Amino acid sequence: MLKHDILIIGGGPSGLSTALHLQRTAPHLAPRILILEKARYPRLKLCAGGLVLDAEILLERLGLDVNEVPHVDADSIHFDFQARGLNIRIPKRHALRVIRRDEFDNWLAQKVRELGIEIRERVTVKNILSQTNEVLVETDQGTFHAQVVVGADGSNGITRLSIFPNAPVYTARVLEVITPEYNVVASPSISERRSNLLAKPSISSRRISRNNKEAFFDFFPVPNNIAGYVWDFPTQINGERMRCWGIYDTNLLSNEKRPQLKEPLAQEMERHGFNLDDYEIKGHPIRWFSPDNPMSVPRVLLVGDAIGADPIFGEGISIALGYGNIAARELIHAFERNDFSFRRYKVRVLTSPLGQTLLSRWLITYIIYSLKWKWFQILLWRILKPIVIAVSWIFVLNWGRRMPKP
Ligand SMILES: Cc1cc2nc3c(=O)[nH]c(=O)nc-3n(C[C@H](O)[C@H](O)[C@H](O)COP(=O)(O)OP(=O)(O)OC[C@H]3O[C@@H](n4cnc5c(N)ncnc54)[C@H](O)[C@@H]3O)c2cc1C
């Protein structure tokens, strides 16, 4: 019989962070952890890879140096409505770090292994049954028995589906596209040379230049009932500088008439000289946080996208790392008391600095996307700039520093 104390399902940032926080705070529990991951590292994960400052703080507190991961730094972030709005810079540092998730998650998994925690790859969990004295985890490699299970298997994870088959689901639609940098597309000679590699990028006559070192969020689709934004980040693939584009829609306005999701993305890319049809579009849902999302049953608790990412932006890497911090403390408490009811886990999440930011972001989401009119979006992003910056600084960002140190 395969019996384990702590079985973590999913080796993304939330599962790996739970293991790292457990190891750091209660090292005696580390040998009792097993992580089951269905893929093999380095594995693909659709994600723009934008790491906010809070993610870097949480990693630093775990003794990890994210500089070891290949990355591109954006000097500033623009929050725009129709190409005009707020420009955020952070003095003496980058505004946004952009990693590729195959590299980042592989690095994090390596750190977990170096600390003696076992990760078993290519094991797909099929079902989870919480019983009075144990949890049965059915996989394609047999059934595992665990004292407790952490569901860290993402937005479509089987853990949540097994324990809460009828829970309400708040899910955003997201599309992503990778292109060369602007100047590469704009220069016919270079683009011709690359045409074999990069699927015929074409050049629009209405091209508007942007700085390759900046990241952009444009909320122009909101009045057309797409409750989200189009993004454009710098990134790199195997050391080559590229752009990562995408569109995020919370689905809050799904009862209204909307264009096809790819239309605003195509429109924005075209303004900058790219033809969406030339590139491969990939899509994946993001489950977002709402206070009524369930978080645990006896012996099973959820972390990361399995509970919910930030609803405003779909930002979920820092959030996943933060959930790991809270789940680790809940597990330590449970083993100390031999009480695996996880009755107070949701309260622990909601009253934590992470929970407070998620509650604020959830409220802000309903305000900024329900008030979808053009005049309101202009007011928000172009006129009320100091208020938006102050609210973001106090309620949206800076929660990482306030989390308990592991
Ligand atoms: C297009 C897109 C762009 C995004 N851009 C950003 C961004 O720029 N910045 C940001 O902060 N966030 C971004 N996000 C959100 C971010 O990717 C997620 O919030 C984050 O990955 C959540 O981490 P997680 O560990 O909870 O889940 P995941 O990263 O999804 O990890 C889940 C893990 O569980 C494994 N798994 C799943 N099912 C099983 C199973 N049955 N058995 C075993 N293993 C299983 C998976 O293989 C995976 O490794 C983006 C998301 C999308 C879709």
XYZ file of C-alpha atoms and ligand atoms in Angstrom:
459
model
C 0.000 0.000 0.000
C 1.259 3.487 -0.927
C 0.745 5.441 2.338
C 1.840 9.046 2.827
C 1.236 11.771 5.366
C 1.049 14.807 3.078
C 0.192 14.282 -0.564
C 0.402 17.394 -2.721
C -1.378 17.076 -6.062
C 0.227 19.294 -8.673
C 3.779 20.617 -8.925
C 3.070 24.199 -10.040
C 3.916 27.252 -7.917
C 1.178 26.622 -5.329
C 2.094 22.976 -4.670
C 5.843 23.629 -4.690
C 5.416 26.688 -2.456
C 3.397 24.637 0.052
C 6.241 22.099 0.194
C 8.933 24.798 0.493
C 7.093 26.622 3.283
C 6.502 23.342 5.127
C 10.160 22.405 4.843
C 11.312 25.796 6.104
C 8.879 26.092 9.013
C 8.617 22.427 10.073
C 11.557 20.521 8.537
C 10.532 17.323 10.328
C 7.490 17.175 8.020
C 9.558 17.367 4.802
C 10.264 13.609 4.515
C 6.545 12.998 4.957
C 5.596 14.953 1.818
C 5.044 13.490 -1.643
C 4.201 15.660 -4.655
C 2.371 14.017 -7.564
C 2.744 15.797 -10.900
C 1.124 14.584 -14.103
C 3.704 16.132 -16.430
C 7.478 15.946 -16.586
C 9.665 19.026 -15.915
C 10.389 21.219 -17.706
C 6.703 21.136 -18.676
C 4.720 23.633 -20.722
C 2.334 25.900 -18.851
C 0.412 28.565 -20.717
C 1.184 31.772 -18.826
C 2.582 35.216 -19.642
C 5.029 34.771 -16.767
C 4.690 38.249 -15.247
C 6.182 38.115 -11.745
C 5.113 41.001 -9.526
C 7.182 42.290 -6.615
C 5.191 40.243 -4.067
C 6.251 37.009 -5.787
C 9.890 38.063 -5.572
C 9.514 38.892 -1.872
C 7.960 35.506 -1.086
C 10.712 33.675 -2.985
C 13.439 35.701 -1.289
C 11.989 34.816 2.110
C 12.270 31.156 1.155
C 15.969 31.785 0.569
C 15.601 31.547 -3.216
C 17.231 33.816 -5.791
C 14.897 34.201 -8.770
C 17.758 35.826 -10.721
C 18.844 32.229 -11.405
C 15.854 31.854 -13.763
C 16.140 33.282 -17.309
C 14.056 36.438 -17.401
C 13.363 39.783 -19.030
C 12.662 42.852 -16.939
C 10.097 45.476 -17.922
C 11.199 48.966 -16.808
C 7.652 50.228 -16.594
C 4.051 49.071 -16.798
C 1.334 50.992 -18.638
C -2.299 50.676 -17.559
C -4.141 52.274 -20.454
C -7.515 52.847 -21.961
C -7.096 53.148 -25.736
C -3.313 53.644 -25.484
C -3.358 56.435 -22.880
C -3.287 56.161 -19.129
C -1.098 55.342 -16.185
C 2.622 54.615 -16.391
C 4.119 52.862 -13.363
C 7.843 52.763 -12.612
C 9.461 51.548 -9.412
C 12.525 53.571 -8.410
C 15.833 51.702 -8.833
C 14.281 48.400 -9.898
C 12.225 46.761 -12.602
C 8.451 47.164 -12.581
C 7.731 43.596 -13.754
C 9.932 40.544 -14.158
C 8.898 38.147 -16.910
C 9.873 34.475 -16.756
C 8.849 31.456 -18.858
C 6.873 28.998 -16.802
C 8.622 25.866 -18.072
C 11.906 27.322 -16.776
C 10.524 28.872 -13.588
C 8.570 25.799 -12.437
C 11.471 23.500 -13.300
C 13.793 25.689 -11.188
C 11.346 25.710 -8.275
C 10.890 21.925 -8.481
C 14.665 21.499 -8.422
C 14.856 23.588 -5.213
C 12.181 21.389 -3.654
C 14.092 18.229 -4.562
C 17.377 19.627 -3.241
C 15.643 19.906 0.153
C 14.884 16.192 0.110
C 11.217 16.385 -0.858
C 10.068 13.743 -3.314
C 8.276 14.710 -6.525
C 6.849 11.880 -8.578
C 6.342 12.951 -12.196
C 3.991 11.475 -14.786
C 1.408 10.445 -12.228
C -2.099 11.638 -13.108
C -4.620 11.797 -10.317
C -8.033 10.573 -11.409
C -10.179 10.846 -8.274
C -10.029 11.784 -4.607
C -12.110 10.279 -1.836
C -11.939 11.843 1.609
C -12.731 9.259 4.283
C -12.838 9.484 8.089
C -9.273 8.300 8.710
C -7.515 8.851 5.400
C -7.814 10.136 1.857
C -7.780 7.775 -1.110
C -6.088 9.221 -4.172
C -6.723 7.182 -7.307
C -4.140 7.658 -10.033
C -3.034 6.039 -13.278
C -0.219 4.457 -11.216
C -2.397 2.959 -8.487
C -4.152 4.211 -5.367
C -2.306 6.315 -2.798
C -3.439 6.588 0.831
C -2.757 9.873 2.599
C -3.369 11.501 5.958
C -4.007 14.792 4.164
C -4.152 16.010 0.579
C -3.302 19.442 -0.802
C -5.089 20.148 -4.093
C -2.608 22.275 -6.056
C -3.699 21.096 -9.483
C -4.760 24.379 -11.015
C -7.894 25.881 -12.527
C -9.252 22.622 -13.974
C -7.921 20.431 -11.168
C -9.446 17.110 -10.258
C -9.143 17.756 -6.504
C -11.704 20.563 -6.481
C -13.924 18.660 -8.901
C -13.810 15.576 -6.653
C -14.553 17.335 -3.378
C -16.804 20.153 -4.612
C -18.493 18.840 -7.764
C -21.272 21.454 -7.555
C -19.376 24.533 -6.349
C -19.933 27.784 -8.266
C -17.142 28.405 -10.734
C -15.881 31.860 -11.688
C -13.714 31.364 -14.720
C -11.941 33.808 -17.000
C -11.221 33.150 -20.674
C -7.630 33.805 -21.689
C -5.778 33.709 -25.029
C -2.014 34.056 -25.509
C 0.269 34.628 -28.505
C 4.067 34.875 -28.798
C 5.587 37.128 -31.474
C 8.998 38.547 -32.271
C 9.910 41.993 -30.915
C 8.524 45.094 -32.655
C 11.736 46.036 -34.440
C 12.125 42.496 -35.753
C 8.719 42.658 -37.384
C 9.221 46.239 -38.554
C 12.487 45.499 -40.329
C 11.744 43.629 -43.560
C 15.304 42.442 -43.962
C 15.413 40.789 -40.570
C 11.883 39.482 -40.774
C 12.642 38.008 -44.166
C 15.663 36.263 -42.716
C 13.544 34.870 -39.909
C 10.567 33.934 -42.009
C 11.364 30.244 -41.865
C 11.481 30.305 -38.099
C 8.671 32.663 -37.284
C 5.714 31.919 -39.509
C 5.594 34.971 -41.786
C 5.034 37.996 -39.555
C 3.429 40.740 -41.625
C 3.752 44.490 -41.245
C 0.849 46.858 -40.921
C 1.053 50.316 -42.439
C -0.626 51.753 -39.323
C 2.113 50.452 -37.061
C 2.660 52.323 -33.765
C 6.026 51.851 -32.113
C 6.414 50.842 -28.509
C 9.425 50.517 -26.270
C 10.579 46.881 -26.125
C 11.346 47.221 -22.401
C 7.819 48.112 -21.325
C 4.743 46.056 -20.404
C 1.231 47.139 -21.405
C -2.292 46.461 -20.205
C -5.056 48.116 -22.248
C -8.630 48.012 -21.026
C -10.160 49.218 -24.312
C -12.304 46.016 -24.778
C -14.365 46.711 -21.613
C -17.082 48.925 -23.222
C -17.588 46.059 -25.700
C -18.465 43.713 -22.827
C -15.092 41.994 -22.560
C -14.488 42.458 -18.843
C -10.714 42.454 -18.972
C -7.791 43.752 -20.994
C -5.254 43.069 -23.730
C -1.659 42.654 -22.555
C 1.699 42.979 -24.295
C 4.816 41.977 -22.324
C 8.472 41.600 -23.216
C 9.648 38.009 -22.850
C 12.382 35.650 -24.034
C 12.466 32.146 -25.424
C 15.797 30.318 -25.330
C 17.497 33.689 -24.860
C 15.805 35.342 -27.844
C 13.810 38.478 -27.031
C 10.120 38.166 -27.969
C 6.747 39.714 -27.085
C 3.964 37.898 -25.256
C 0.464 39.157 -26.118
C -2.865 38.069 -24.779
C -6.396 38.858 -23.785
C -8.072 38.251 -20.429
C -11.843 38.260 -19.891
C -13.310 37.590 -16.435
C -16.608 36.689 -18.148
C -18.412 39.129 -15.840
C -20.304 40.570 -18.814
C -21.049 37.225 -20.430
C -24.788 37.965 -20.547
C -24.166 40.889 -22.900
C -23.420 40.794 -26.621
C -19.634 40.414 -27.067
C -17.240 40.176 -29.998
C -15.201 37.001 -30.402
C -12.443 37.023 -27.788
C -9.663 37.114 -30.350
C -11.035 40.225 -32.106
C -9.774 42.905 -29.664
C -6.437 41.076 -29.458
C -6.136 41.075 -33.248
C -7.048 44.771 -33.297
C -4.419 45.740 -30.726
C -1.708 43.633 -32.359
C -2.504 45.149 -35.714
C -2.026 48.655 -34.305
C 1.529 47.592 -33.503
C 2.336 45.902 -36.755
C 1.405 42.273 -36.096
C -1.166 40.124 -37.846
C -2.714 37.716 -35.335
C -3.405 35.186 -38.088
C 0.348 34.733 -38.525
C 0.780 33.314 -35.032
C -0.378 30.359 -32.968
C -3.110 31.273 -30.462
C -3.352 29.254 -27.269
C -6.088 29.427 -24.680
C -6.595 28.304 -21.090
C -9.166 29.250 -18.437
C -8.219 30.899 -15.137
C -10.415 30.208 -12.135
C -10.598 33.403 -10.084
C -11.034 34.123 -6.444
C -14.429 34.857 -4.958
C -15.122 34.765 -1.206
C -17.749 32.091 -1.756
C -15.243 29.702 -3.373
C -14.935 26.679 -1.067
C -11.430 25.892 0.165
C -11.365 22.667 2.180
C -13.137 19.597 3.471
C -11.811 17.385 6.293
C -8.339 16.087 5.272
C -8.265 17.961 1.925
C -7.376 21.598 1.351
C -6.937 23.602 -1.828
C -4.256 26.126 -2.861
C -3.513 28.310 -5.899
C -5.855 28.413 -8.880
C -7.815 25.535 -7.325
C -9.206 28.215 -4.976
C -8.766 31.160 -7.301
C -6.300 33.637 -8.808
C -6.584 37.420 -8.736
C -9.790 38.360 -10.576
C -8.696 41.792 -11.881
C -5.745 40.623 -13.970
C -5.714 36.827 -13.621
C -2.392 37.312 -11.873
C -1.784 34.054 -10.062
C 1.892 33.228 -9.586
C 2.474 35.436 -6.528
C -0.972 34.422 -5.282
C -0.114 30.712 -5.662
C 3.132 31.237 -3.725
C 1.138 33.046 -1.016
C -1.442 30.265 -0.695
C 1.479 27.885 -0.087
C 2.541 29.949 2.916
C -0.943 29.767 4.468
C -1.529 26.088 3.670
C 1.811 25.140 5.258
C 0.831 26.838 8.516
C -2.575 25.140 8.433
C -0.923 21.737 7.925
C 1.606 22.271 10.725
C -1.232 23.238 13.036
C -3.223 20.156 11.995
C -0.333 17.749 12.651
C 0.420 19.384 16.024
C -3.185 18.930 17.162
C -3.888 15.746 15.270
C -6.995 17.525 13.950
C -7.418 17.331 10.198
C -10.824 18.973 9.915
C -9.315 22.159 8.342
C -12.369 23.860 9.772
C -10.646 27.235 10.079
C -8.629 27.144 6.849
C -10.927 29.521 4.980
C -10.838 32.005 7.875
C -7.037 31.705 7.907
C -6.914 32.463 4.173
C -9.394 35.354 4.264
C -7.822 37.080 7.277
C -4.267 36.783 5.921
C -2.633 39.659 3.989
C -3.158 37.528 0.854
C -6.848 37.042 1.667
C -7.257 40.768 2.312
C -5.749 41.656 -1.060
C -7.889 39.030 -2.796
C -11.047 40.394 -1.175
C -10.099 43.947 -2.244
C -9.298 42.816 -5.770
C -12.584 40.902 -5.988
C -14.488 44.067 -5.013
C -12.467 46.240 -7.407
C -13.138 43.717 -10.206
C -16.877 44.146 -9.876
C -16.503 47.947 -9.851
C -14.136 48.421 -12.783
C -15.687 45.828 -15.083
C -19.363 46.345 -14.238
C -19.035 50.109 -14.789
C -18.062 49.303 -18.326
C -18.857 52.603 -20.007
C -16.189 54.383 -21.966
C -16.437 57.576 -19.871
C -15.857 55.580 -16.681
C -12.832 53.757 -18.113
C -11.353 57.101 -19.238
C -12.006 58.560 -15.787
C -10.399 55.551 -14.133
C -7.235 55.107 -16.173
C -6.573 58.655 -17.357
C -8.061 61.113 -14.888
C -8.161 59.509 -11.419
C -4.517 58.425 -11.673
C -3.378 59.434 -8.127
C -6.408 57.701 -6.602
C -5.865 54.546 -8.644
C -2.190 54.469 -7.658
C -2.988 54.993 -3.966
C -5.709 52.306 -3.933
C -3.426 49.854 -5.749
C -0.522 50.525 -3.413
C -2.631 50.054 -0.288
C -5.091 47.329 -1.262
C -3.688 45.458 -4.278
C 0.094 45.318 -3.898
C 2.554 44.982 -1.009
C 0.812 42.089 0.672
C 3.841 39.763 0.323
C 5.869 41.714 2.875
C 3.024 41.406 5.382
C 2.790 37.608 5.124
C 4.257 35.705 8.112
C 7.908 34.819 7.532
C 8.457 31.092 7.004
C -2.691 32.602 -20.599
C -2.354 32.828 -19.158
C -1.499 33.867 -18.805
C -1.175 34.084 -17.457
N -0.284 35.079 -17.147
C 0.061 35.275 -15.862
C 1.039 36.253 -15.518
O 1.604 36.933 -16.375
N 1.358 36.417 -14.211
C 0.763 35.695 -13.218
O 1.082 35.903 -12.042
N -0.151 34.723 -13.518
C -0.502 34.499 -14.802
N -1.397 33.515 -15.113
C -1.994 32.717 -14.018
C -1.010 31.660 -13.512
O -0.528 30.899 -14.596
C -1.689 30.735 -12.498
O -2.402 31.516 -11.571
C -0.683 29.859 -11.759
O -0.055 28.990 -12.643
C -1.376 29.059 -10.657
O -0.474 28.146 -10.089
P -0.983 26.754 -9.504
O 0.200 26.089 -8.909
O -2.180 26.963 -8.652
O -1.515 25.948 -10.774
P -0.727 25.473 -12.081
O 0.402 26.361 -12.369
O -1.778 25.283 -13.121
O -0.121 24.074 -11.666
C -0.940 22.939 -11.527
C -0.060 21.712 -11.667
O -0.845 20.554 -11.392
C -0.579 19.569 -12.366
N -1.803 18.753 -12.475
C -3.005 19.159 -12.959
N -3.881 18.138 -12.900
C -3.218 17.085 -12.358
C -3.602 15.747 -12.050
N -4.836 15.291 -12.298
N -2.680 14.928 -11.515
C -1.403 15.377 -11.240
N -0.998 16.617 -11.530
C -1.901 17.476 -12.066
C -0.275 20.364 -13.638
O 0.484 19.598 -14.560
C 0.498 21.545 -13.075
O 1.877 21.287 -13.001
C -1.735 33.262 -16.445
C -2.582 32.205 -16.799
C -2.903 31.995 -18.139
C -3.818 30.857 -18.513
